[in-house]
Short mmCIF file of C-alpha atoms in Angstrom, two decimals:
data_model
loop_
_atom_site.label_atom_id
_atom_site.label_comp_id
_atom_site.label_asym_id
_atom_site.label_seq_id
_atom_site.Cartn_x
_atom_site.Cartn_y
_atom_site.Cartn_z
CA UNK Q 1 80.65 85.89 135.23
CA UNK Q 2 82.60 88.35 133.17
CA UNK Q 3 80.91 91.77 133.49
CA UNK Q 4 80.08 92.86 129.93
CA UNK Q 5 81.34 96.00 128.31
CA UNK Q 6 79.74 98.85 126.55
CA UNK Q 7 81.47 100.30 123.29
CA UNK Q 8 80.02 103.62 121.73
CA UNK Q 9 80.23 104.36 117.62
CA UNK Q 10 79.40 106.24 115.23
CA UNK Q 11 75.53 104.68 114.33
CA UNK Q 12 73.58 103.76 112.91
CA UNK Q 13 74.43 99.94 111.89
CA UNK Q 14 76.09 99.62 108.61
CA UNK Q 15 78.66 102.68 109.09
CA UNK Q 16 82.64 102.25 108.49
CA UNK Q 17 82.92 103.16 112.39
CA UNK Q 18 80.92 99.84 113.08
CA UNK Q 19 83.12 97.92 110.67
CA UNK Q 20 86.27 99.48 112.51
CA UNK Q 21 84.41 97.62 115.79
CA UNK Q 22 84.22 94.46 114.22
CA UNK Q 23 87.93 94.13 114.14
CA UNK Q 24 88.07 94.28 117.62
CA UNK Q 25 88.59 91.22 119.17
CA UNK Q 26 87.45 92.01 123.00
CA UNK Q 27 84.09 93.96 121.98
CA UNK Q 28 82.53 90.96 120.07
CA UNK Q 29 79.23 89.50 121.73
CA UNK Q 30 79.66 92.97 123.87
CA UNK Q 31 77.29 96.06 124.13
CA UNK Q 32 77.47 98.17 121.14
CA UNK Q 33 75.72 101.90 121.62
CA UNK Q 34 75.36 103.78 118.67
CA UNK Q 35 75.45 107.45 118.86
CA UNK Q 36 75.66 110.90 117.02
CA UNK Q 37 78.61 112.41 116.53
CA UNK Q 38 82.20 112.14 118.27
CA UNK Q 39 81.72 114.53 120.98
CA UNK Q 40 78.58 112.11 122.06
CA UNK Q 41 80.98 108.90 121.63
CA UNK Q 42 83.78 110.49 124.37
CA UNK Q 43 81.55 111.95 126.41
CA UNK Q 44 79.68 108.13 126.84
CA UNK Q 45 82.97 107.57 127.70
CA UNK Q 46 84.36 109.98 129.94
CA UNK Q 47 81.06 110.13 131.81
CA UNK Q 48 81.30 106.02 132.18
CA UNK Q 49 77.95 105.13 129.80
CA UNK Q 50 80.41 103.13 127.64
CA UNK Q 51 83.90 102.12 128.23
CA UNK Q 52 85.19 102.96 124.84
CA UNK Q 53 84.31 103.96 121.56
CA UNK Q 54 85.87 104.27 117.96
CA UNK Q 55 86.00 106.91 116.48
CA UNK Q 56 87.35 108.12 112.72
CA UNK Q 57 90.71 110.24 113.44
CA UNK Q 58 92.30 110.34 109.70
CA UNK Q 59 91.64 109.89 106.15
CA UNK Q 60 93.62 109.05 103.49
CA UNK Q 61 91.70 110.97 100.73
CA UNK Q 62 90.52 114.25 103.19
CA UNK Q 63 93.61 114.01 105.79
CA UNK Q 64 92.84 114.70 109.57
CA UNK Q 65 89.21 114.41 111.03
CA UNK Q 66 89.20 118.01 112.43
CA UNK Q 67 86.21 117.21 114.99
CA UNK Q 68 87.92 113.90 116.79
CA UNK Q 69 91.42 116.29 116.74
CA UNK Q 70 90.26 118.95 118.32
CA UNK Q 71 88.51 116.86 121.11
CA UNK Q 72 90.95 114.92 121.97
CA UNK Q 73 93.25 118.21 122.50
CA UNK Q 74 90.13 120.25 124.84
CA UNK Q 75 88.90 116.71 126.59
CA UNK Q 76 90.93 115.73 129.25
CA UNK Q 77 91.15 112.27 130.93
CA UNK Q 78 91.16 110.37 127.29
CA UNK Q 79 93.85 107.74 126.40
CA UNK Q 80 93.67 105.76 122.77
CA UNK Q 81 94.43 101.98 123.17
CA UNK Q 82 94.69 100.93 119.78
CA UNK Q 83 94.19 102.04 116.04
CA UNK Q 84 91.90 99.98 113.18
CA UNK Q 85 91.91 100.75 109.54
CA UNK Q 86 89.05 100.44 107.16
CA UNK Q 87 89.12 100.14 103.55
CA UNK Q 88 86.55 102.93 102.25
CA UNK Q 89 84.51 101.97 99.16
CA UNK Q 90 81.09 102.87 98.49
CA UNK Q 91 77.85 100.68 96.80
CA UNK Q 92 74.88 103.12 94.88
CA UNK Q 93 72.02 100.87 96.67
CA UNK Q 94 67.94 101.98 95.19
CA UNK Q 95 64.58 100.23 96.48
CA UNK Q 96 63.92 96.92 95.00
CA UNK Q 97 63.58 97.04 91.71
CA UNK Q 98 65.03 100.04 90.86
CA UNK Q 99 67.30 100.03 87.93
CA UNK Q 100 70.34 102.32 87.44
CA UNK Q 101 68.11 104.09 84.43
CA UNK Q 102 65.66 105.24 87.07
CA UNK Q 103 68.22 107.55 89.45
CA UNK Q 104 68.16 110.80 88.38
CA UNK Q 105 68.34 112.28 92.16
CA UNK Q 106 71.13 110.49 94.59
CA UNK Q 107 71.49 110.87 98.17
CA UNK Q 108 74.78 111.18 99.86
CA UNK Q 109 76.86 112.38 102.80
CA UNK Q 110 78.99 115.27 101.01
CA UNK Q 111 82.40 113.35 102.10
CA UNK Q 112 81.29 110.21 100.32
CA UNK Q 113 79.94 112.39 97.33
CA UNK Q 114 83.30 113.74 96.53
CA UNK Q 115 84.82 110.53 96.27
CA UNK Q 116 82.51 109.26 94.03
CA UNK Q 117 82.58 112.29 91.30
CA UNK Q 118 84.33 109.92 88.77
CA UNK Q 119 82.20 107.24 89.10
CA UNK Q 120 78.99 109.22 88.83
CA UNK Q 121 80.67 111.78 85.81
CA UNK Q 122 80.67 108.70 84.08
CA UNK Q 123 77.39 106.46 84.62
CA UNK Q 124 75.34 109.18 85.78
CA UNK Q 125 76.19 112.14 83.93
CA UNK Q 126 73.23 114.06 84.39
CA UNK Q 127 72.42 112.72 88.30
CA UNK Q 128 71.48 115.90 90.64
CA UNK Q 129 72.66 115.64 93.89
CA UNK Q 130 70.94 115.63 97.61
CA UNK Q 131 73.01 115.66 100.53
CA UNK Q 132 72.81 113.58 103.79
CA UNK Q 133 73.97 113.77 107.39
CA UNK Q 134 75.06 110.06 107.08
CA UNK Q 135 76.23 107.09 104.86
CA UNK Q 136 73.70 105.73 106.37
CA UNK Q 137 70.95 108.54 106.63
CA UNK Q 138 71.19 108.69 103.04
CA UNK Q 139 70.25 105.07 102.34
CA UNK Q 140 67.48 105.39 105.25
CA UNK Q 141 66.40 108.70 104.08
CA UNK Q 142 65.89 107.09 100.01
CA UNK Q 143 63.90 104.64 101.61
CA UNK Q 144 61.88 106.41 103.87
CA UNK Q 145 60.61 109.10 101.27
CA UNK Q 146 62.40 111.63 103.97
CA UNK Q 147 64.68 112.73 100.82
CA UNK Q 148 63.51 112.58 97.13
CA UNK Q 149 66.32 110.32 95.71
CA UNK Q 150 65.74 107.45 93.56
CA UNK Q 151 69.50 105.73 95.02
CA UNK Q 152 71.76 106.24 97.93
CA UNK Q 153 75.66 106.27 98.37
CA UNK Q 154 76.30 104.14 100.82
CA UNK Q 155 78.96 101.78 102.59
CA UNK Q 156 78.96 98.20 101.67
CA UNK Q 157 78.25 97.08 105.26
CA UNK Q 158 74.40 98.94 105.13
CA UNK Q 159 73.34 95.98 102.99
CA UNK Q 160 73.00 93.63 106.09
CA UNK Q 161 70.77 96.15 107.50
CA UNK Q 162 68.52 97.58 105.01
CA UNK Q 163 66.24 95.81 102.50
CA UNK Q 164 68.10 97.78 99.37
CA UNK Q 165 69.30 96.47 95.76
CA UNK Q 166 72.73 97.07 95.22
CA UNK Q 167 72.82 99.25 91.64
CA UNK Q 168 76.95 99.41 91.61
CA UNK Q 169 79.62 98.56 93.69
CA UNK Q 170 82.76 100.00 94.50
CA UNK Q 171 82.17 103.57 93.02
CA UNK Q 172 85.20 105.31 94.90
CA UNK Q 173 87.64 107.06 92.98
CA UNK Q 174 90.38 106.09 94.84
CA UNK Q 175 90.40 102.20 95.33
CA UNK Q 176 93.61 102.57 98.32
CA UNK Q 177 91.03 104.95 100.29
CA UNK Q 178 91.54 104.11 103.81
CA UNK Q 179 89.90 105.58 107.17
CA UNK Q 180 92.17 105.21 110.12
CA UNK Q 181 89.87 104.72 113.53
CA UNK Q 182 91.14 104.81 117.39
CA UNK Q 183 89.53 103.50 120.10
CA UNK Q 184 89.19 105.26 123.15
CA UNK Q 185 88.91 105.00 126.47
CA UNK Q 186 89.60 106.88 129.87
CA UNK Q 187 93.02 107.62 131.15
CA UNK Q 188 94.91 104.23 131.48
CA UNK Q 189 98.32 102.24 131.30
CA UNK Q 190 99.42 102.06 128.03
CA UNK Q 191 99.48 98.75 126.13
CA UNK Q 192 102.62 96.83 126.46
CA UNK Q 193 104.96 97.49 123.63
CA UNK Q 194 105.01 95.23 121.28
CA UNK Q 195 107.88 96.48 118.43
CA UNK Q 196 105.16 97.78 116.43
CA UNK Q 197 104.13 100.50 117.93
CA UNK Q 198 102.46 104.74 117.58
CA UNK Q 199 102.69 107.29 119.72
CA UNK Q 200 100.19 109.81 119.61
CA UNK Q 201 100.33 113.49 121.21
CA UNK Q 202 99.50 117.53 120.71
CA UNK Q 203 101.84 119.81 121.34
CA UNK Q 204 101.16 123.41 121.38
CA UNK Q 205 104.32 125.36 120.66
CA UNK Q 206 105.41 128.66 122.94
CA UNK Q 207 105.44 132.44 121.80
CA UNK Q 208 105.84 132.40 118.29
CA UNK Q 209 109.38 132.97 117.09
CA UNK Q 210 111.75 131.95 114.22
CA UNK Q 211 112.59 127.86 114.55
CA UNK Q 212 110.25 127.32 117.20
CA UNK Q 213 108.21 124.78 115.19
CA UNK Q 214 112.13 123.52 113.67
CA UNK Q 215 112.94 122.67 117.36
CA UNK Q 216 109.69 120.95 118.32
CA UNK Q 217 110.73 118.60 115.45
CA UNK Q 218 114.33 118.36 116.49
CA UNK Q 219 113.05 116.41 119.41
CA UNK Q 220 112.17 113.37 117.22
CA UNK Q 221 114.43 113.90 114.39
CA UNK Q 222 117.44 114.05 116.87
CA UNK Q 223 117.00 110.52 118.38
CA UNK Q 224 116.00 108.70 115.37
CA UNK Q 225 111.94 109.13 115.80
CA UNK Q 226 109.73 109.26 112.73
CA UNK Q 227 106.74 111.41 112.72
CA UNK Q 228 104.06 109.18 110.34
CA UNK Q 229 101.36 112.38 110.74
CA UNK Q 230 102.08 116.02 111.60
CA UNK Q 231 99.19 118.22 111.50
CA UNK Q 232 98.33 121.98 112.49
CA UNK Q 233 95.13 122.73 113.89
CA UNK Q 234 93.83 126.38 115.05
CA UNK Q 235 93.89 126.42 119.08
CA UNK Q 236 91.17 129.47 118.85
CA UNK Q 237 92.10 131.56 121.25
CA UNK Q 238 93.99 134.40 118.58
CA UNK Q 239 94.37 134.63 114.98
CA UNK Q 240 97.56 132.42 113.95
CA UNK Q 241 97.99 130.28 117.24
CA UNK Q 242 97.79 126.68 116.67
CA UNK Q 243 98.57 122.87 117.72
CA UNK Q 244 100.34 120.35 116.42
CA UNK Q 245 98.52 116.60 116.17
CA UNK Q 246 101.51 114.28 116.08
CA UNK Q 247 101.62 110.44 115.62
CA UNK Q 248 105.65 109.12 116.23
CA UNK Q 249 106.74 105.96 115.41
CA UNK Q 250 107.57 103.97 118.60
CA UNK Q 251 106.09 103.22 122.21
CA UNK Q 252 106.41 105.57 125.21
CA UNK Q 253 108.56 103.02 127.02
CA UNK Q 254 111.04 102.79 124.65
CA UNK Q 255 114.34 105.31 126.07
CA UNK Q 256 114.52 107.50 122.62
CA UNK Q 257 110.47 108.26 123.07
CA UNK Q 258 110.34 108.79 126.73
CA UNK Q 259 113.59 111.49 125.79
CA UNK Q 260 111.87 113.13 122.87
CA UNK Q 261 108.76 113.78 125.09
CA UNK Q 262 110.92 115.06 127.98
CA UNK Q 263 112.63 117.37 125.46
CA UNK Q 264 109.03 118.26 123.98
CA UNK Q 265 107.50 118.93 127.65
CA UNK Q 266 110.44 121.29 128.53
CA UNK Q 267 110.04 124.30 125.88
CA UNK Q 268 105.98 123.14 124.92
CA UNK Q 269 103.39 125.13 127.36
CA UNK Q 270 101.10 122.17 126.87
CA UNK Q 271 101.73 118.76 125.81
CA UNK Q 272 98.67 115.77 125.53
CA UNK Q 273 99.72 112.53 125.86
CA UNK Q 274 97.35 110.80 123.97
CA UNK Q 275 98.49 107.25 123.83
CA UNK Q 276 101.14 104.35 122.50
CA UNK Q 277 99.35 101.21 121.15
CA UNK Q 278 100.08 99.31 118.54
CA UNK Q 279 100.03 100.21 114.98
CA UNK Q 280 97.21 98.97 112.85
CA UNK Q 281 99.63 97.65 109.97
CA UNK Q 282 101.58 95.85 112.66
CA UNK Q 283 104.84 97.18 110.88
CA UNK Q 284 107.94 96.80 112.92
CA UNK Q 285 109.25 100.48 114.28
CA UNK Q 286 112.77 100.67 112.06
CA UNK Q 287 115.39 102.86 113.89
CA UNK Q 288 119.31 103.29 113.64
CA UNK Q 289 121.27 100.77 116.21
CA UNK Q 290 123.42 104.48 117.84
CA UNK Q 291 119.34 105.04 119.27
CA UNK Q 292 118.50 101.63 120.91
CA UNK Q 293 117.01 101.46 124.18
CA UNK Q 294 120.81 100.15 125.46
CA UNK Q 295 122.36 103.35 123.99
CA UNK Q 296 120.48 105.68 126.06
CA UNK Q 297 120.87 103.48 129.34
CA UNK Q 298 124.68 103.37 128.70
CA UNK Q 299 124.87 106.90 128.12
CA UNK Q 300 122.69 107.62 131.26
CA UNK Q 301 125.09 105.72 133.52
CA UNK Q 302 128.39 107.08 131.71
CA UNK Q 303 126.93 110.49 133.09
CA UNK Q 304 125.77 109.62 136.29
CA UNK Q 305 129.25 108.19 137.04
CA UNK Q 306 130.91 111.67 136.13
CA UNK Q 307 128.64 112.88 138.41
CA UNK Q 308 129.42 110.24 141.42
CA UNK Q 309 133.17 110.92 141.56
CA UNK Q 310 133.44 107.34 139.73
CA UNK Q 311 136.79 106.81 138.37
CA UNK Q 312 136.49 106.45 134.24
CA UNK Q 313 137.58 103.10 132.45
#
């Protein structure tokens, strides 16, 4: 028999993480724990309760997820495998029975507020607001009495777990709002490349000084590698230090990546790999012909000829 596997996310049922799950093929019929937060999620992994989990790493409305970042850069022993994308839209659900007349108090996670201001401006003009810790705990909490709301923002997916009326759907103000979600698990091979591939890593750059941050960059930009996310974050340690949360286009077993991080981990005092996998989209990796993987070979032997005595052609 197949041992069975154990995949953490961000609970409870009915949350985009869990809808990121779903589209992966391997954890169906699986165990699925539900936790917290996304330090809870890698530590179930790291300290081998689960042997992934998703979690959120960028949006397209609020950028970066500053919490899964700046774990991934302090938690050693971490690798992402592969990257899901969610389409985020929201429902207003209410008790049964309730009608949209009734809501004068909603419930909502803060994030999922702000996205909705539109929406709510217009239908709801004079709504006051309550905030929860969850898409979820705000549904749960409306129907619990545990917070005085008459309706709920929620994700669509909370409908196949709570017994709710759906008052409006897709209240977003931004109908191309996307979450981006990695899985995780512990330090492993990377995924054969497949052509359509990301390479994700944080680099922390040396002694601040004029271009430093111009020749991190000149690392991709030299052999033909486009950066798809570039993002500072605040190491802590002093006032104006920080890291750099990169996702390149390509696979770490392609020549012009392997180069680019060989060039990165000679000036960088700290460099985390954190994976190549394949690219949600499934987009093929576009590059110039002058930085194929035969270019760099042919150029490796040219020199290592020189350097044998070999006679030129």
């Amino acid at each position: 028999m197949t041992e069975r596997r154990t995949y953490s996310y961000l609970g409870p049922a009915g949350t985009f993480t869990e809808a990121a799950l779903e589209q992966v093929a391997e954890a169906r019929g699986q165990d699925w724990r539900a936790v917290h937060n996304v330090g809870e999620a890698l530590a179930d992994v790291l300290e081998g309760r689960s042997d992934a989990a998703m979690i959120a790493i960028e949006n397209s409305i609020e950028g970066g997820v500053s919490t899964t970042q700046d774990a991934l850069a302090t938690l050693p022993g971490l690798r992402i495998i592969g990257e899901y994308l969610v389409p985020v839209n929201f429902v207003l659900v209410a008790p049964r029975g309730t009608t949209l007349n009734d809501v004068q108090v909603i419930a909502a996670h803060p994030v999922a507020y702000a996205q909705c201001h539109g929406w709510l401006g217009e239908h709801l003009p004079t709504h006051s607001h309550v905030p929860a810790a969850s898409n979820v705990a705000s549904a749960v909490g409306m129907l619990d009495g545990g917070l005085p709301a008459q309706a709920a923002i929620a994700a669509p997916g909370v409908v196949k777990h709570l017994d709710v009326d759906v008052l409006a759907e897709d209240i977003g103000d931004n109908a191309q709002a996307v979450t981006r979600f990695v899985l995780v698990t512990r330090t492993t091979t990377a995924p054969a490349p497949t052509g359509a591939d990301k390479t994700s890593l944080i680099v922390e750059l040396p002694n601040d000084h004029p271009g430093s941050l111009l020749e991190m960059l000149e690392q991709f930009s030299t052999r033909g590698i486009n950066l798809s996310l570039i993002q500072s974050r605040p190491i802590g340690d002093e006032l104006g230090r920080y890291r750099f949360v990169i996702d390149a286009d390509g696979h770490i077993e392609h020549e012009r990546m392997a180069d680019a991080l060989l060039g990165i981990r000679r000036f960088s005092p700290r460099v985390v790999f954190l994976g190549s996998y394949p690219r949600a989209d499934r987009q093929i990796v576009q590059y110039p012909e002058r930085y194929s993987d035969d270019v760099f070979v042919e150029a490796r032997d040219w020199l290592r000829g020189i350097l044998s005595g070999e006679p030129e052609d």
